[in-house]
Amino acid sequence: MRKTHYQNEIASSVYSVETDEDIMARIISIAEKEYPYECCGILIGRCDDHCFEISDAYETCNHERSVKRADSFTIGPMDVYKCERALTGTEYEIIGFYHSHPDRPAVLSVKDETGMLPGLLYVLISVSAGMRKDITAYIRINEIIHEATMYCENRPKG
Amino acid sequence: MKVYISATLRSFFGRRTETETQGNTIRKILKDLTDRYPEASKGLYGDDGNLRGFIRIFVDDEDRTDKSFHDDEIADGSTVLLLPFIAGGAPGESIIPDERRKEVSLDDSEIDRFSKHLLLREIGVKGQKRIKAARVCIIGAGALGSPVIQYLAAAGVGTLKIVDSDSVTPENLQSQVIHGTRDVKRPKAASARDTVRNINRNIDVTADNTRVEADNVMSVIEGFDLVIDCTDNYKTRYLLNDACILSRIPLVYAAVYQYEGQVSIFGLKGGPCLRCIYPEPPAPGLVPTCAEGGTISPLSGIVGSIQAVEALKLIIGIGENLGGRLLTVDTLGLKSKFLNVSRNEHCPLCGNSPSIYEPEGFNYEEFCGLMKEEEEIPVEGYTAEELAEKIESGEPVTVIDVREPHERAVKSFPGASVIPIGQLVRRMNELDPEHDTVFICKQGLRSILAIHTLREAGYKGPMYNLKGGMDAMKDIIFSNEAGWL
Ligand SMILES: [Zn+2]
């Protein structure tokens, strides 16, 4: 079949993500806690052209008013704004977002692809029967979506 | 005007987060920004020239993204924010497993035929293969079945079963567009099957003349991925709901009445069923079935087309389906709304401690409060001919029409008094217990209910039912009809 111009292809990865076990454990526990609904949040850290370093994560799915669904998530513009304002003057910034796929694989859906902001990291956690299965990370550069390789270290604190 | 640009939009605007712009409306500000950052234009706007879905524009905490605000003047001292809206989510789950999809292939003629589907990236080749692999059972080849069957056939559903025990009558042709004048008196299932073959010879289509009953409904739907409820009566509707929940087959439900329709999906994981919303059918006898009540012709086209879309979405696994929501469509006021419905833990069928383990084999007559109980005195009745004779011979007889006003407008009974069923007991004193009273409705069922209701209320006069109702009176013309009017 012909590929239409807007179809994205997953290219081989030259992008990497660095984080530590504490942060990942926190994100995973939120994903498992929210199951069978999706969780979501903001990833904070530093990045250069090819490497994303996650140093913190900010949960946004715990609002009282937020609608819990098993097949979609949203992070409101004002959540992003407030987070960004709080980071002003620090060496950190918003480098991406995370969300979970309950009972579905950790691959981008069409909805995910359509909503992806270029240059930002999207971390996906698949949760099956309440337990984490896979974690993947993607980044869109122009119209191409790349899968990033994740490195998770047990970095000493301090 | 000072504009704050979220750093998450850095690939469009660089790392600048605050910038001074020309203009005091959103339109002018956006123009100024895209003039200065030509690269941003591609990021902000889609091919259709509209702002992309992930862009939000706020003025002082108020969302002003919608185009209708773009020419509003922004007060001095306001803050304009250019922010992202982050959204996404797990891919929808198709009811057709991957293994089944992989078993089918599309040949050149199919690529041609379904190219308009293949162009949609949510569908594509994978989605079209799922459609081809799908096995869908449609109960009812009437008004709702007409669009459902034809659209599912045209969309490429590989296996269709059409179940209907009725034959086509001339009055069906007003809304059952799958049948034509030449099909009158033919079984509906066979007529619909021929239409499907006409659309696409490659579809594996079966016509089934079976009347759906409690003892066969499980086998009628067995082996199908999806069942579509295109029936027009409560009995079959509840049987299908029970059977689908017990067989774990999703059910696309719909009902139409007069100018209104409703659609939902039952039997999805964690979702509700019909009995979660209406544990029991509505008050007996008071709701005319569609066969009695009438609907505006295109209503079933609209509602059935929504059923077909929902069926395809479930098969492909895309979009936001009607699971957990009941859509109502009012064609007279041209309004539609969603009602959120969730699984009821006390549901007798799908609740936490269910009491129904097989399709409820209720009897329609009992169900409508019409079944004669053992001790109940049977209702005496006249056939249309007998009643006509009685009237022609000049015997004193009171005729009470219990139909709804809109039904009487179609054909009124000469000389009949009108008392809708709900007012009977209250207006009992209008009846003369010294004379025979004959009750009439459209098909002779609600009139039986009327007689039982009055008996229960203590009415002692002789009461008779017109067997077969007004439908049976069709061919009878009174010699002195003009005198009655
Ligand atoms: Zn239920």
XYZ file of C-alpha atoms and ligand atoms in Angstrom:
644
model
C 0.000 0.000 0.000
C 1.134 3.559 -0.681
C 2.292 5.460 2.363
C 0.672 8.809 2.714
C 3.008 11.681 3.481
C 1.924 12.069 7.084
C 2.540 8.498 8.049
C 5.327 8.203 10.519
C 7.946 5.565 10.512
C 9.870 4.415 13.510
C 13.514 4.981 12.637
C 16.424 3.234 14.306
C 17.511 4.969 17.458
C 20.291 7.426 18.088
C 18.477 8.793 21.131
C 19.025 7.762 24.685
C 17.276 8.304 28.006
C 19.082 8.258 31.329
C 17.315 7.986 34.619
C 17.633 6.265 37.964
C 15.700 3.466 39.568
C 13.995 5.639 42.173
C 12.265 7.798 39.596
C 11.297 4.834 37.451
C 9.956 2.983 40.483
C 7.823 6.011 41.326
C 6.371 6.284 37.810
C 5.708 2.545 37.709
C 3.948 2.579 41.061
C 1.680 5.412 39.851
C 0.902 3.428 36.679
C 0.076 0.340 38.738
C -1.978 2.340 41.226
C -4.079 3.960 38.485
C -4.723 0.647 36.702
C -7.139 -0.130 35.005
C -7.087 3.567 34.116
C -4.285 5.487 32.468
C -1.849 7.546 34.475
C 0.097 10.504 33.175
C 2.595 13.108 34.226
C 5.390 15.475 33.324
C 9.066 14.495 33.051
C 11.593 16.995 34.332
C 15.305 17.042 33.694
C 17.880 18.151 31.173
C 18.479 17.276 27.561
C 20.772 17.891 24.664
C 20.234 16.893 21.045
C 20.432 13.167 21.628
C 20.293 12.471 25.327
C 17.442 12.991 27.806
C 18.227 12.885 31.479
C 15.137 12.423 33.669
C 15.711 13.788 37.150
C 12.142 14.106 38.393
C 8.573 13.276 37.516
C 5.431 15.213 38.347
C 2.129 13.321 38.500
C -0.824 15.126 36.887
C -3.451 12.385 36.866
C -4.388 12.747 40.516
C -6.631 15.786 40.154
C -9.993 15.409 41.758
C -11.750 16.581 38.639
C -9.752 14.559 36.150
C -11.741 11.962 34.243
C -10.238 8.513 34.518
C -10.255 6.488 31.321
C -8.626 3.274 30.215
C -7.855 4.546 26.733
C -6.887 8.203 26.953
C -5.088 10.794 29.004
C -4.725 14.561 28.910
C -2.378 16.981 30.627
C -3.897 20.422 30.818
C -2.080 23.515 29.488
C -2.189 25.136 32.921
C -0.481 22.130 34.535
C 2.346 22.510 32.060
C 2.475 26.272 32.653
C 2.574 25.967 36.442
C 5.256 23.305 36.289
C 7.325 25.409 33.932
C 7.000 28.474 36.142
C 8.123 26.474 39.144
C 11.243 25.422 37.271
C 12.202 28.982 36.286
C 15.695 29.767 37.465
C 16.643 26.134 37.981
C 18.830 24.105 35.661
C 15.867 21.837 34.904
C 13.051 22.035 32.406
C 10.178 19.961 31.084
C 11.749 17.341 28.847
C 8.710 15.191 28.166
C 5.683 13.313 29.433
C 4.788 9.834 30.585
C 1.554 7.852 30.465
C 0.451 4.258 30.806
C -1.351 1.811 28.514
C -3.473 -0.497 30.685
C -3.665 -3.979 29.123
C -2.200 -2.655 25.862
C 1.396 -2.764 24.587
C 3.828 0.066 25.232
C 3.722 1.276 21.648
C 2.486 4.611 20.390
C -1.168 4.708 19.386
C -2.409 6.893 16.547
C -3.774 9.248 19.235
C -0.320 9.395 20.839
C 1.397 10.123 17.538
C -1.062 12.849 16.588
C -0.545 14.652 19.875
C 3.249 14.380 20.067
C 5.156 17.623 20.428
C 8.429 17.583 18.478
C 11.650 17.416 20.454
C 10.050 16.062 23.615
C 10.335 12.653 25.195
C 7.295 10.380 25.567
C 7.664 7.518 28.026
C 5.071 4.715 27.844
C 4.431 2.120 30.527
C 2.343 -0.915 29.682
C 0.499 -2.371 32.642
C -1.081 -5.799 32.520
C -3.385 -7.063 35.256
C -2.085 -4.312 37.524
C 1.629 -5.097 36.992
C 4.169 -3.207 34.894
C 5.166 -5.052 31.714
C 7.207 -2.837 29.410
C 8.595 0.657 29.383
C 9.451 2.392 26.143
C 10.411 5.920 25.141
C 9.806 7.789 21.909
C 10.718 11.145 20.486
C 9.483 12.974 17.406
C 11.971 14.948 15.375
C 10.155 16.823 12.619
C 7.828 14.213 11.161
C 9.906 11.166 12.110
C 9.336 9.248 15.327
C 12.347 7.545 16.941
C 12.406 5.017 19.710
C 14.958 5.951 22.372
C 17.089 3.514 24.306
C 16.570 3.694 28.057
C 19.383 3.440 30.594
C 18.355 3.069 34.175
C 21.058 3.298 36.824
C 21.056 2.911 40.529
C 22.765 6.201 41.024
C 23.939 7.054 44.508
C 21.937 9.874 46.048
C 23.428 13.277 46.727
C 1.756 42.664 23.701
C 3.857 40.368 25.823
C 3.456 36.689 24.980
C 4.648 33.794 27.099
C 5.617 30.781 24.991
C 5.909 27.452 26.755
C 9.386 25.976 26.516
C 7.750 22.738 25.386
C 7.135 24.505 22.060
C 10.868 25.150 21.753
C 11.212 23.282 18.482
C 9.004 25.967 16.920
C 10.254 29.087 18.685
C 13.689 28.226 20.012
C 14.313 28.611 23.710
C 12.774 32.043 23.995
C 9.902 31.944 26.470
C 8.821 35.563 26.511
C 8.536 37.825 23.542
C 7.053 41.198 22.692
C 4.616 40.974 19.751
C 2.833 43.423 17.477
C -0.941 43.514 17.671
C -3.696 43.442 20.247
C -5.720 40.468 19.009
C -4.806 36.782 18.913
C -4.982 36.810 15.117
C -2.485 39.680 14.884
C -0.202 38.148 17.494
C -0.116 34.801 15.689
C 0.554 36.589 12.398
C 3.442 38.493 13.939
C 4.900 35.332 15.504
C 4.744 33.286 12.316
C 6.247 36.182 10.350
C 9.189 36.227 12.732
C 9.468 32.450 13.107
C 8.570 31.028 9.681
C 9.446 27.539 10.928
C 6.815 27.835 13.658
C 4.039 28.185 11.124
C 4.404 24.542 10.080
C 4.366 23.441 13.686
C 1.424 25.554 14.773
C -0.858 24.976 11.813
C -2.037 21.749 10.233
C -2.510 21.164 6.508
C -6.083 22.432 6.829
C -4.848 25.858 7.964
C -6.241 25.443 11.480
C -4.208 25.524 14.683
C -3.008 22.055 15.577
C -4.880 20.172 18.288
C -2.005 20.425 20.767
C -1.851 24.240 20.783
C -3.751 26.274 23.379
C -3.894 30.051 23.682
C -4.787 31.543 27.043
C -5.458 35.166 27.880
C -5.323 35.733 31.650
C -6.203 32.144 32.596
C -9.045 31.973 30.031
C -8.800 29.516 27.153
C -9.088 31.615 23.995
C -7.916 28.972 21.505
C -11.194 28.883 19.622
C -11.177 30.937 16.406
C -14.196 32.913 17.558
C -11.980 34.750 20.078
C -9.171 35.570 17.679
C -10.416 39.048 16.740
C -11.330 40.089 20.299
C -9.256 43.004 21.515
C -6.956 42.044 24.365
C -6.798 44.534 27.230
C -3.487 46.194 28.061
C -1.696 44.456 30.870
C -3.134 41.040 29.979
C -0.879 38.044 29.673
C -1.087 35.936 26.552
C 0.107 32.357 26.978
C 0.971 29.960 24.180
C 0.775 26.504 25.774
C 0.637 22.846 24.769
C -2.291 20.482 25.331
C -0.832 17.047 25.921
C -3.067 14.127 25.004
C -2.914 10.570 23.828
C -3.714 7.157 25.135
C -3.654 3.450 24.736
C -4.597 2.112 21.333
C -8.201 0.951 21.179
C -8.723 -2.741 21.534
C -10.101 -4.478 18.464
C -12.607 -7.254 19.029
C -10.803 -9.125 16.236
C -7.561 -10.638 17.569
C -4.318 -10.181 15.624
C -4.131 -13.884 14.706
C -7.456 -13.639 12.909
C -6.356 -10.496 11.085
C -3.167 -12.195 9.918
C -5.144 -15.078 8.428
C -6.768 -12.869 5.796
C -5.286 -11.007 2.875
C -6.548 -8.361 0.492
C -6.297 -8.921 -3.262
C -5.887 -6.188 -5.879
C -9.600 -5.774 -6.442
C -10.149 -5.348 -2.711
C -7.354 -2.775 -2.469
C -9.206 -0.913 -5.177
C -12.654 -1.328 -3.668
C -11.636 -0.280 -0.160
C -9.075 2.400 -1.087
C -11.077 5.104 0.711
C -10.668 3.075 3.908
C -7.011 2.332 3.284
C -6.332 6.072 3.013
C -7.526 6.601 6.581
C -4.504 5.969 8.705
C -6.581 4.692 11.634
C -7.908 1.964 9.331
C -5.254 1.203 6.708
C -4.550 -2.342 5.539
C -4.563 -3.747 9.076
C -7.979 -2.299 9.851
C -9.446 -3.438 6.547
C -8.173 -6.962 7.197
C -9.875 -6.891 10.582
C -13.110 -5.828 8.887
C -12.747 -8.698 6.426
C -12.018 -11.180 9.207
C -15.026 -10.045 11.251
C -18.156 -12.177 11.701
C -21.211 -10.079 12.457
C -24.714 -11.300 13.268
C -27.553 -8.857 12.604
C -30.878 -9.580 14.269
C -33.656 -7.900 12.312
C -33.679 -7.012 8.625
C -36.152 -4.177 9.058
C -35.766 -0.440 9.453
C -32.552 -0.491 11.540
C -31.218 -3.580 9.790
C -31.481 -1.873 6.407
C -28.631 0.617 6.901
C -26.664 -1.673 9.217
C -26.580 -4.605 6.791
C -25.916 -2.505 3.716
C -23.125 -0.418 5.267
C -21.400 -3.382 6.883
C -21.557 -5.230 3.556
C -20.222 -2.214 1.672
C -17.485 -1.658 4.277
C -16.203 -5.171 3.634
C -17.280 -7.257 6.636
C -16.370 -10.776 5.533
C -19.109 -12.792 7.228
C -22.672 -11.642 7.807
C -25.668 -13.481 9.204
C -29.094 -11.929 8.836
C -31.788 -13.224 11.173
C -35.454 -12.300 10.653
C -38.574 -14.455 10.659
C -40.896 -11.923 9.011
C -41.782 -11.344 5.396
C -41.772 -8.025 3.597
C -45.096 -6.153 3.606
C -45.919 -2.991 1.625
C -45.953 -0.861 4.794
C -42.356 -1.953 5.491
C -41.134 -0.157 2.371
C -41.538 3.279 4.001
C -38.399 2.760 6.091
C -36.869 -0.639 5.294
C -34.784 0.499 2.369
C -32.961 -2.805 1.952
C -36.154 -4.240 0.397
C -37.924 -3.120 -2.776
C -41.460 -3.391 -4.080
C -40.620 -6.668 -5.810
C -39.627 -8.194 -2.454
C -43.111 -7.894 -0.929
C -44.212 -11.253 0.537
C -40.624 -12.593 0.421
C -38.841 -13.460 3.684
C -36.938 -10.395 4.869
C -33.759 -12.357 5.597
C -33.570 -13.712 2.034
C -34.391 -10.345 0.499
C -31.647 -8.679 2.581
C -29.191 -11.450 1.667
C -29.810 -10.793 -2.026
C -29.117 -7.078 -1.521
C -25.818 -7.981 0.194
C -24.846 -10.270 -2.704
C -25.625 -7.428 -5.045
C -23.210 -5.187 -3.135
C -20.382 -7.715 -2.936
C -20.479 -11.308 -4.117
C -17.460 -12.231 -1.981
C -19.238 -11.738 1.330
C -20.123 -14.940 3.130
C -23.755 -14.071 3.887
C -26.385 -16.320 5.473
C -30.108 -15.687 5.685
C -31.787 -17.196 8.725
C -35.588 -17.305 9.003
C -35.514 -18.330 12.644
C -37.695 -16.531 15.164
C -35.378 -15.698 18.054
C -36.593 -17.399 21.225
C -35.094 -18.144 24.621
C -34.217 -21.696 23.607
C -32.386 -20.803 20.391
C -30.897 -17.346 20.930
C -27.589 -18.733 22.259
C -27.058 -20.891 19.178
C -28.200 -18.120 16.804
C -25.349 -15.844 17.936
C -22.755 -18.536 18.654
C -19.388 -18.041 16.967
C -19.935 -14.388 16.050
C -17.636 -11.523 17.021
C -20.401 -8.989 17.288
C -24.195 -8.902 17.418
C -26.244 -5.946 16.217
C -29.700 -5.485 17.721
C -31.961 -4.241 14.924
C -35.167 -5.595 16.431
C -38.359 -3.709 17.145
C -39.622 -5.447 20.281
C -38.675 -5.739 23.915
C -38.775 -9.497 24.012
C -36.016 -10.036 21.457
C -34.084 -7.066 22.816
C -33.849 -8.616 26.294
C -33.142 -12.073 24.868
C -30.243 -10.672 22.818
C -28.883 -8.736 25.768
C -28.986 -11.803 28.006
C -27.466 -14.095 25.382
C -24.685 -11.655 24.433
C -23.654 -11.022 28.048
C -23.692 -14.760 28.813
C -21.712 -15.539 25.615
C -19.355 -12.564 26.117
C -20.166 -11.152 22.691
C -20.447 -7.356 22.441
C -23.871 -6.069 21.398
C -24.565 -2.863 19.492
C -27.995 -1.896 20.734
C -30.464 0.565 19.237
C -34.128 1.406 19.481
C -36.295 3.868 17.566
C -39.718 5.258 18.334
C -41.591 7.935 16.398
C -38.907 10.648 16.019
C -36.369 9.475 18.577
C -33.689 6.870 18.689
C -31.081 5.610 21.120
C -27.843 3.697 20.608
C -25.351 2.089 22.966
C -22.934 -0.811 23.230
C -23.406 -3.512 25.824
C -21.163 -6.334 26.952
C -17.787 -4.588 26.692
C -15.201 -5.333 29.357
C -16.282 -3.501 32.522
C -19.202 -1.871 30.717
C -22.934 -2.077 31.367
C -25.692 -4.169 29.801
C -29.301 -3.344 28.977
C -30.464 -4.697 32.333
C -28.011 -2.406 34.146
C -30.027 0.501 32.767
C -33.493 -1.077 32.607
C -33.466 -4.221 34.820
C -37.021 -4.955 33.707
C -38.861 -4.070 30.525
C -41.137 -1.007 30.590
C -44.670 -0.974 31.993
C -46.662 -3.685 30.247
C -48.872 -2.844 27.339
C -48.386 0.879 27.650
C -45.533 1.187 25.210
C -46.561 0.304 21.680
C -43.893 -1.625 19.821
C -42.400 -0.010 16.793
C -44.676 -2.175 14.673
C -47.597 -0.451 16.363
C -46.126 2.947 17.028
C -44.651 4.201 13.772
C -41.416 6.082 13.040
C -40.363 8.778 10.625
C -38.702 7.123 7.655
C -35.069 8.389 7.826
C -34.804 8.002 11.630
C -33.795 4.364 11.348
C -31.311 5.362 8.640
C -29.603 7.757 11.050
C -29.660 5.465 14.070
C -28.757 2.329 12.073
C -25.842 4.163 10.442
C -24.540 5.053 13.912
C -24.801 1.364 14.816
C -22.777 0.493 11.716
C -20.087 3.056 12.587
C -19.880 1.752 16.153
C -19.603 -1.813 14.847
C -16.718 -0.855 12.560
C -14.961 1.054 15.368
C -15.151 -2.015 17.597
C -13.859 -4.226 14.791
C -10.954 -1.923 13.888
C -10.330 -0.894 17.498
C -10.376 2.883 17.069
C -12.054 5.970 18.392
C -14.304 6.587 21.345
C -17.132 4.109 21.197
C -20.523 4.188 22.889
C -19.532 1.689 25.581
C -20.756 3.189 28.862
C -22.742 5.860 27.095
C -26.255 5.954 25.708
C -26.664 8.276 22.741
C -30.131 9.660 22.179
C -31.087 11.314 18.920
C -34.191 13.483 18.574
C -34.857 14.165 14.906
C -37.791 16.498 15.530
C -35.818 18.926 17.687
C -32.601 17.914 15.887
C -30.840 17.333 19.177
C -28.647 14.581 20.480
C -27.166 13.910 23.861
C -25.098 11.365 25.750
C -26.162 9.738 28.991
C -23.379 8.121 30.960
C -24.331 4.603 31.971
C -22.170 2.313 34.023
C -22.273 -1.296 35.020
C -24.710 -1.786 37.892
C -23.273 -4.098 40.540
C -26.844 -5.121 41.413
C -27.665 -5.993 37.782
C -29.508 -9.345 37.721
C -27.438 -10.381 34.685
C -23.940 -8.870 34.866
C -23.850 -7.674 38.479
C -21.763 -9.041 41.325
C -24.314 -11.686 42.324
C -26.356 -12.369 39.203
C -29.655 -14.239 39.250
C -29.945 -14.831 35.510
C -27.866 -17.715 34.125
C -29.638 -18.306 30.833
C -31.598 -16.056 28.488
C -34.822 -15.198 30.302
C -37.532 -17.178 28.571
C -40.366 -14.843 29.382
C -43.503 -15.070 27.389
C -44.282 -11.914 25.468
C -47.906 -11.970 26.548
C -46.987 -12.528 30.181
C -44.323 -9.940 29.770
C -46.849 -7.400 28.622
C -49.258 -8.360 31.406
C -51.444 -9.998 28.821
C -50.972 -13.665 29.587
C -54.104 -15.282 30.899
C -53.411 -16.554 34.362
C -55.014 -19.841 35.418
C -57.725 -18.287 37.543
C -58.214 -15.363 35.222
C -61.476 -15.263 33.314
C -60.671 -15.508 29.609
C -61.429 -12.491 27.503
C -64.197 -12.940 24.996
C -63.772 -11.358 21.642
C -65.206 -10.794 18.236
C -63.492 -11.193 14.934
C -63.603 -8.190 12.654
C -66.419 -9.812 10.659
C -68.471 -10.640 13.752
C -68.178 -7.120 15.076
C -69.087 -5.630 11.722
C -72.160 -7.855 11.525
C -73.215 -6.863 15.052
C -72.932 -3.209 14.221
C -74.661 -3.578 10.835
C -77.597 -5.372 12.510
C -78.105 -2.372 14.770
C -77.410 -4.114 18.091
C -76.585 -1.618 20.833
C -72.819 -1.822 21.283
C -70.319 0.632 22.705
C -66.890 0.660 21.060
C -63.951 2.003 23.081
C -60.779 2.869 21.202
C -57.770 2.649 23.559
C -55.172 3.689 21.003
C -52.963 6.780 21.215
C -54.137 9.897 19.330
C -51.490 9.597 16.602
C -52.555 6.024 15.898
C -56.194 6.973 15.546
C -55.231 9.648 13.059
C -54.225 6.922 10.601
C -57.597 5.154 10.706
C -60.335 5.921 13.169
C -63.118 3.529 14.075
C -66.472 4.988 13.141
C -68.558 5.830 16.188
C -65.997 4.693 18.730
C -65.442 6.532 22.003
C -61.837 7.295 22.789
C -60.329 6.474 26.179
C -56.543 6.021 26.238
C -55.534 3.021 28.307
C -54.032 5.113 31.099
C -57.342 6.906 31.757
C -59.630 3.849 31.698
C -60.002 3.290 35.419
C -60.521 6.969 36.130
C -63.174 7.241 33.416
C -64.886 3.916 34.195
C -68.231 5.635 34.890
C -68.441 6.658 31.225
C -69.093 2.993 30.416
C -72.562 1.451 30.560
C -72.513 -1.917 32.409
C -75.968 -2.759 30.985
C -74.646 -2.943 27.423
C -71.893 -4.800 25.605
C -68.646 -2.874 25.325
C -66.019 -3.743 22.702
C -62.419 -2.607 23.155
C -60.190 -1.973 20.162
C -56.515 -1.166 19.596
C -54.128 -1.627 16.675
C -53.428 -5.349 16.966
C -55.834 -6.547 19.644
C -53.279 -6.871 22.462
C -53.561 -3.623 24.360
C -57.356 -3.984 24.230
C -57.039 -7.254 26.207
C -54.936 -5.412 28.753
C -57.653 -2.752 28.901
C -60.280 -5.389 29.734
C -58.108 -6.960 32.458
C -57.410 -3.547 33.912
C -61.105 -2.703 34.150
C -62.007 -6.106 35.613
C -59.371 -5.627 38.259
C -60.817 -2.200 39.004
C -64.217 -3.811 39.623
C -66.099 -3.082 36.399
C -68.914 -5.658 36.101
C -70.351 -5.017 32.617
C -69.840 -7.354 29.633
C -66.582 -6.629 27.810
C -65.342 -7.924 24.473
C -62.096 -7.656 22.576
C -61.736 -6.940 18.868
C -59.494 -9.818 17.787
C -56.600 -8.669 15.627
C -57.454 -5.022 16.307
C -57.857 -2.332 13.694
C -55.411 -4.167 11.463
C -58.039 -6.873 11.026
C -60.766 -4.297 10.277
C -58.840 -3.020 7.255
C -60.967 -4.668 4.594
C -64.341 -4.065 6.228
C -66.474 -1.222 4.981
C -69.693 -0.388 6.740
C -72.666 0.121 4.461
C -73.699 3.206 6.408
C -70.206 4.383 7.236
C -71.059 7.970 6.369
C -73.729 7.861 9.056
C -71.198 6.985 11.705
C -68.891 9.866 10.962
Zn -26.015 -5.576 33.549
